Tab-separated table of C-alpha atoms and ligand atoms in Angstrom:
chain	number	residue	atom	x	y	z
A	58	UNK	CA	3.891	22.674	-20.990
A	59	UNK	CA	5.686	19.862	-19.428
A	60	UNK	CA	4.259	19.012	-16.014
A	61	UNK	CA	6.983	18.934	-13.010
A	62	UNK	CA	6.601	14.749	-13.020
A	63	UNK	CA	6.721	14.534	-16.212
A	64	UNK	CA	11.218	14.633	-15.932
A	65	UNK	CA	11.026	11.834	-13.637
A	66	UNK	CA	8.325	9.848	-15.962
A	67	UNK	CA	9.774	6.970	-17.417
A	68	UNK	CA	6.125	5.121	-18.694
A	69	UNK	CA	3.297	4.857	-17.396
A	70	UNK	CA	2.767	1.643	-15.692
A	71	UNK	CA	-0.886	1.568	-14.381
A	72	UNK	CA	-3.026	4.195	-16.256
A	73	UNK	CA	-5.823	5.309	-13.866
A	74	UNK	CA	-8.669	3.551	-16.364
A	75	UNK	CA	-6.780	0.286	-15.562
A	76	UNK	CA	-6.102	0.904	-11.364
A	77	UNK	CA	-9.730	1.810	-10.638
A	78	UNK	CA	-10.666	-0.914	-12.536
A	79	UNK	CA	-8.707	-3.322	-10.717
A	80	UNK	CA	-9.852	-1.349	-7.961
A	81	UNK	CA	-13.559	-2.403	-8.060
A	82	UNK	CA	-13.094	-5.977	-8.663
A	83	UNK	CA	-11.178	-6.209	-5.463
A	84	UNK	CA	-13.330	-3.761	-3.917
A	85	UNK	CA	-16.599	-6.417	-4.663
A	86	UNK	CA	-14.406	-9.223	-3.969
A	87	UNK	CA	-13.283	-8.575	-0.590
A	88	UNK	CA	-17.632	-6.871	0.066
A	89	UNK	CA	-18.149	-11.490	-1.656
A	90	UNK	CA	-15.889	-12.532	1.540
A	91	UNK	CA	-16.985	-10.268	4.500
A	92	UNK	CA	-20.327	-10.300	3.987
A	93	UNK	CA	-20.896	-11.382	7.086
A	94	UNK	CA	-19.069	-9.691	8.633
A	95	UNK	CA	-19.876	-7.004	11.314
A	96	UNK	CA	-16.938	-5.650	12.614
A	97	UNK	CA	-14.207	-4.713	10.049
A	98	UNK	CA	-12.035	-2.423	10.553
A	99	UNK	CA	-9.618	-1.522	7.225
A	100	UNK	CA	-6.076	-0.694	8.896
A	101	UNK	CA	-4.542	1.722	6.002
A	102	UNK	CA	-0.337	2.228	6.409
A	103	UNK	CA	0.194	5.889	5.519
A	104	UNK	CA	1.365	7.527	3.778
A	105	UNK	CA	1.206	5.755	0.419
A	106	UNK	CA	-1.913	3.685	1.204
A	107	UNK	CA	-3.703	6.994	1.489
A	108	UNK	CA	-5.323	7.145	-1.850
A	109	UNK	CA	-5.918	3.315	-2.459
A	110	UNK	CA	-7.750	3.299	0.666
A	111	UNK	CA	-9.798	6.180	-0.236
A	112	UNK	CA	-10.735	4.828	-3.710
A	113	UNK	CA	-10.950	1.022	-2.620
A	114	UNK	CA	-13.988	1.640	0.790
A	115	UNK	CA	-15.644	3.113	-2.219
A	116	UNK	CA	-16.182	-0.674	-3.194
A	117	UNK	CA	-17.063	-1.492	0.189
A	118	UNK	CA	-21.071	-2.709	0.596
A	119	UNK	CA	-20.083	-4.133	3.932
A	120	UNK	CA	-19.759	-1.354	6.470
A	121	UNK	CA	-16.984	-0.827	8.336
A	122	UNK	CA	-14.504	1.394	10.282
A	123	UNK	CA	-10.745	2.572	9.152
A	124	UNK	CA	-7.885	3.352	10.641
A	125	UNK	CA	-4.140	4.678	10.213
A	126	UNK	CA	-0.870	3.544	10.694
A	127	UNK	CA	2.341	4.880	10.101
A	128	UNK	CA	6.069	2.857	9.801
A	129	UNK	CA	9.230	3.433	8.587
A	130	UNK	CA	11.888	1.144	7.824
A	131	UNK	CA	15.266	2.110	8.181
A	132	UNK	CA	19.507	1.595	6.889
A	133	UNK	CA	19.748	1.904	3.323
A	134	UNK	CA	18.642	5.039	1.829
A	135	UNK	CA	15.447	6.798	0.915
A	136	UNK	CA	14.464	4.454	-2.225
A	137	UNK	CA	15.453	0.746	-0.525
A	138	UNK	CA	14.557	-0.786	2.893
A	139	UNK	CA	16.176	-2.666	5.486
A	140	UNK	CA	15.155	-4.786	8.384
A	141	UNK	CA	14.659	-2.789	10.766
A	142	UNK	CA	10.825	-1.218	10.575
A	143	UNK	CA	9.592	0.904	13.425
A	144	UNK	CA	5.917	1.983	14.294
A	145	UNK	CA	5.379	6.352	13.923
A	146	UNK	CA	2.102	6.223	14.419
A	147	UNK	CA	-0.141	3.479	16.094
A	148	UNK	CA	-3.916	2.676	15.755
A	149	UNK	CA	-6.479	4.116	18.216
A	150	UNK	CA	-9.028	1.672	17.467
A	151	UNK	CA	-9.294	-1.330	19.975
A	152	UNK	CA	-8.677	-4.433	17.381
A	153	UNK	CA	-9.003	-7.621	19.703
A	154	UNK	CA	-11.990	-9.446	18.036
A	155	UNK	CA	-12.364	-7.649	15.353
A	156	UNK	CA	-11.530	-8.597	11.479
A	157	UNK	CA	-8.601	-6.325	10.185
A	158	UNK	CA	-7.944	-6.017	6.533
A	159	UNK	CA	-4.718	-3.938	5.882
A	160	UNK	CA	-4.867	-1.632	2.915
A	161	UNK	CA	-1.186	-1.122	1.455
A	162	UNK	CA	0.631	0.677	-1.320
A	163	UNK	CA	3.402	-2.271	-1.848
A	164	UNK	CA	4.916	-4.858	-0.840
A	165	UNK	CA	8.648	-5.263	-1.755
A	166	UNK	CA	10.895	-7.137	0.918
A	167	UNK	CA	8.578	-7.863	2.914
A	168	UNK	CA	9.750	-6.454	6.170
A	169	UNK	CA	7.502	-3.502	6.350
A	170	UNK	CA	4.490	-5.669	6.382
A	171	UNK	CA	6.117	-8.523	8.766
A	172	UNK	CA	6.933	-6.098	11.120
A	173	UNK	CA	3.172	-4.729	11.160
A	174	UNK	CA	1.164	-7.430	10.812
A	175	UNK	CA	3.054	-9.279	14.052
A	176	UNK	CA	2.169	-6.400	15.904
A	177	UNK	CA	-0.841	-6.020	15.018
A	178	UNK	CA	-1.638	-10.264	15.560
A	179	UNK	CA	-0.414	-9.479	19.161
A	180	UNK	CA	-3.330	-7.823	19.845
A	181	UNK	CA	-5.100	-10.966	18.763
A	182	UNK	CA	-7.649	-9.570	16.517
A	183	UNK	CA	-10.935	-12.229	15.106
A	184	UNK	CA	-8.569	-11.964	11.754
A	185	UNK	CA	-5.960	-10.389	10.185
A	186	UNK	CA	-5.440	-10.010	6.270
A	187	UNK	CA	-3.621	-8.094	3.694
A	188	UNK	CA	-4.418	-6.424	0.580
A	189	UNK	CA	-2.064	-4.903	-1.479
A	190	UNK	CA	-2.428	-2.974	-4.520
A	191	UNK	CA	0.809	-3.577	-5.875
A	192	UNK	CA	3.364	-7.111	-5.373
A	193	UNK	CA	6.670	-6.875	-5.507
A	194	UNK	CA	7.222	-10.052	-5.194
A	195	UNK	CA	10.721	-11.100	-6.476
A	196	UNK	CA	11.959	-8.467	-4.242
A	197	UNK	CA	10.756	-10.525	-1.251
A	198	UNK	CA	13.094	-11.679	1.574
A	199	UNK	CA	10.582	-12.134	4.000
A	200	UNK	CA	7.656	-14.553	3.675
A	201	UNK	CA	4.336	-12.217	3.230
A	202	UNK	CA	1.900	-13.479	1.316
A	203	UNK	CA	-0.816	-11.136	0.819
A	204	UNK	CA	-4.528	-12.184	0.200
A	205	UNK	CA	-5.671	-9.823	-2.568
A	206	UNK	CA	-3.310	-8.326	-4.558
A	207	UNK	CA	-4.149	-5.429	-7.383
A	208	UNK	CA	-1.136	-5.909	-9.534
A	209	UNK	CA	2.466	-8.091	-9.575
A	210	UNK	CA	4.799	-6.044	-10.666
A	211	UNK	CA	8.160	-6.210	-11.653
A	212	UNK	CA	11.212	-5.196	-9.796
A	213	UNK	CA	11.129	-1.490	-10.822
A	214	UNK	CA	10.804	1.857	-8.680
A	215	UNK	CA	7.170	2.968	-9.300
A	216	UNK	CA	5.411	6.368	-8.622
A	217	UNK	CA	1.952	7.728	-8.132
A	218	UNK	CA	-0.831	6.682	-6.687
A	219	UNK	CA	0.351	7.060	-3.006
A	220	UNK	CA	3.761	5.999	-3.432
A	221	UNK	CA	6.387	8.811	-3.532
A	222	UNK	CA	9.281	10.092	-4.854
A	223	UNK	CA	11.335	12.022	-2.339
A	224	UNK	CA	7.654	12.511	-0.871
A	225	UNK	CA	6.273	14.445	-3.745
A	226	UNK	CA	4.248	12.930	-7.069
A	227	UNK	CA	1.310	10.714	-4.438
A	228	UNK	CA	-1.039	12.640	-5.969
A	229	UNK	CA	-0.572	11.664	-9.827
A	230	UNK	CA	-3.949	9.195	-10.846
A	231	UNK	CA	-1.549	6.507	-12.182
A	232	UNK	CA	1.377	4.550	-11.125
A	233	UNK	CA	4.105	5.113	-13.226
A	234	UNK	CA	8.138	4.203	-13.077
A	235	UNK	CA	10.543	6.567	-12.608
A	236	UNK	CA	13.591	7.130	-14.503
A	237	UNK	CA	16.425	6.669	-13.116
A	238	UNK	CA	18.538	7.839	-15.313
A	239	UNK	CA	16.796	11.694	-15.004
A	240	UNK	CA	17.322	11.394	-11.312
A	241	UNK	CA	20.923	11.100	-11.073
A	242	UNK	CA	21.202	13.132	-12.780
A	243	UNK	CA	20.574	15.998	-10.987
B	272	LIG	P1	8.960	-2.936	2.283
B	272	LIG	O1	9.359	-3.143	3.328
B	272	LIG	O2	10.027	-3.410	1.569
B	272	LIG	O3	8.251	-4.887	1.739
B	272	LIG	O4	8.644	-2.310	1.873
B	272	LIG	C1	7.800	-1.674	1.894
B	272	LIG	C2	7.454	0.102	1.841
B	272	LIG	O5	8.680	0.706	0.925
B	272	LIG	C3	6.238	0.783	0.924
B	272	LIG	O6	5.416	1.276	1.827
B	272	LIG	C4	6.863	1.605	0.568
B	272	LIG	O7	6.503	3.034	1.135
B	272	LIG	C5	8.385	1.923	0.063
B	272	LIG	N1	8.421	1.391	-1.777
B	272	LIG	C6	9.160	0.290	-2.218
B	272	LIG	N2	8.940	-0.127	-3.524
B	272	LIG	C7	8.554	1.306	-3.477
B	272	LIG	C8	9.080	2.092	-4.813
B	272	LIG	O8	8.962	1.102	-5.970
B	272	LIG	N3	8.689	3.105	-4.949
B	272	LIG	C9	7.799	3.659	-4.045
B	272	LIG	N4	7.423	3.429	-2.227
B	272	LIG	C10	8.219	2.070	-2.060
B	273	LIG	MG1	4.206	2.431	2.875
């Protein structure tokens, strides 16, 4: 049987096992770095960061809270981003004097994260760091440098493991490269 996502899948870029191993490593690293922190808050950027959050938090041994923020960037269509970013859903946690770690799926141009970080920084947290599963560093248009990176990837449009293809297939347990020909044929 051919599964619905398979016609859009050019190749599996990062398989489930490789993802989970790296996420466990990142969680251990974060646990070491924040060992003495007692007011850590993980801030997940919706929707793409949700799979990554729920997996990595299982490996973070430091007590922490979680909260969610949704940001959207507009301008050049669903598969590209622009400099116009808007917070669609804000966190509810008071973050002044607290240690914040943003958990994001992917950094591309950097516009989304640079806006989110400015917004959070203005609320005067004790610290603010960024953990991204994927980093497309070659695509960066504004200066955003993540503190923790799962995988650096080339400039390919990817989906699965939280990342969507037209809002679907976030459930896939691996990261796949989108077959743009299959998509354009529709
Ligand atoms: P930025 O503002 O250009 O850094 O865009 C970041 C956002 O664009 C991410 O949070 C994703 O939602 C989305 N994005 C960027 N590249 C991809 C991709 O390859 N697949 C799916 N979503 C992507
Ligand atoms: Mg996102």
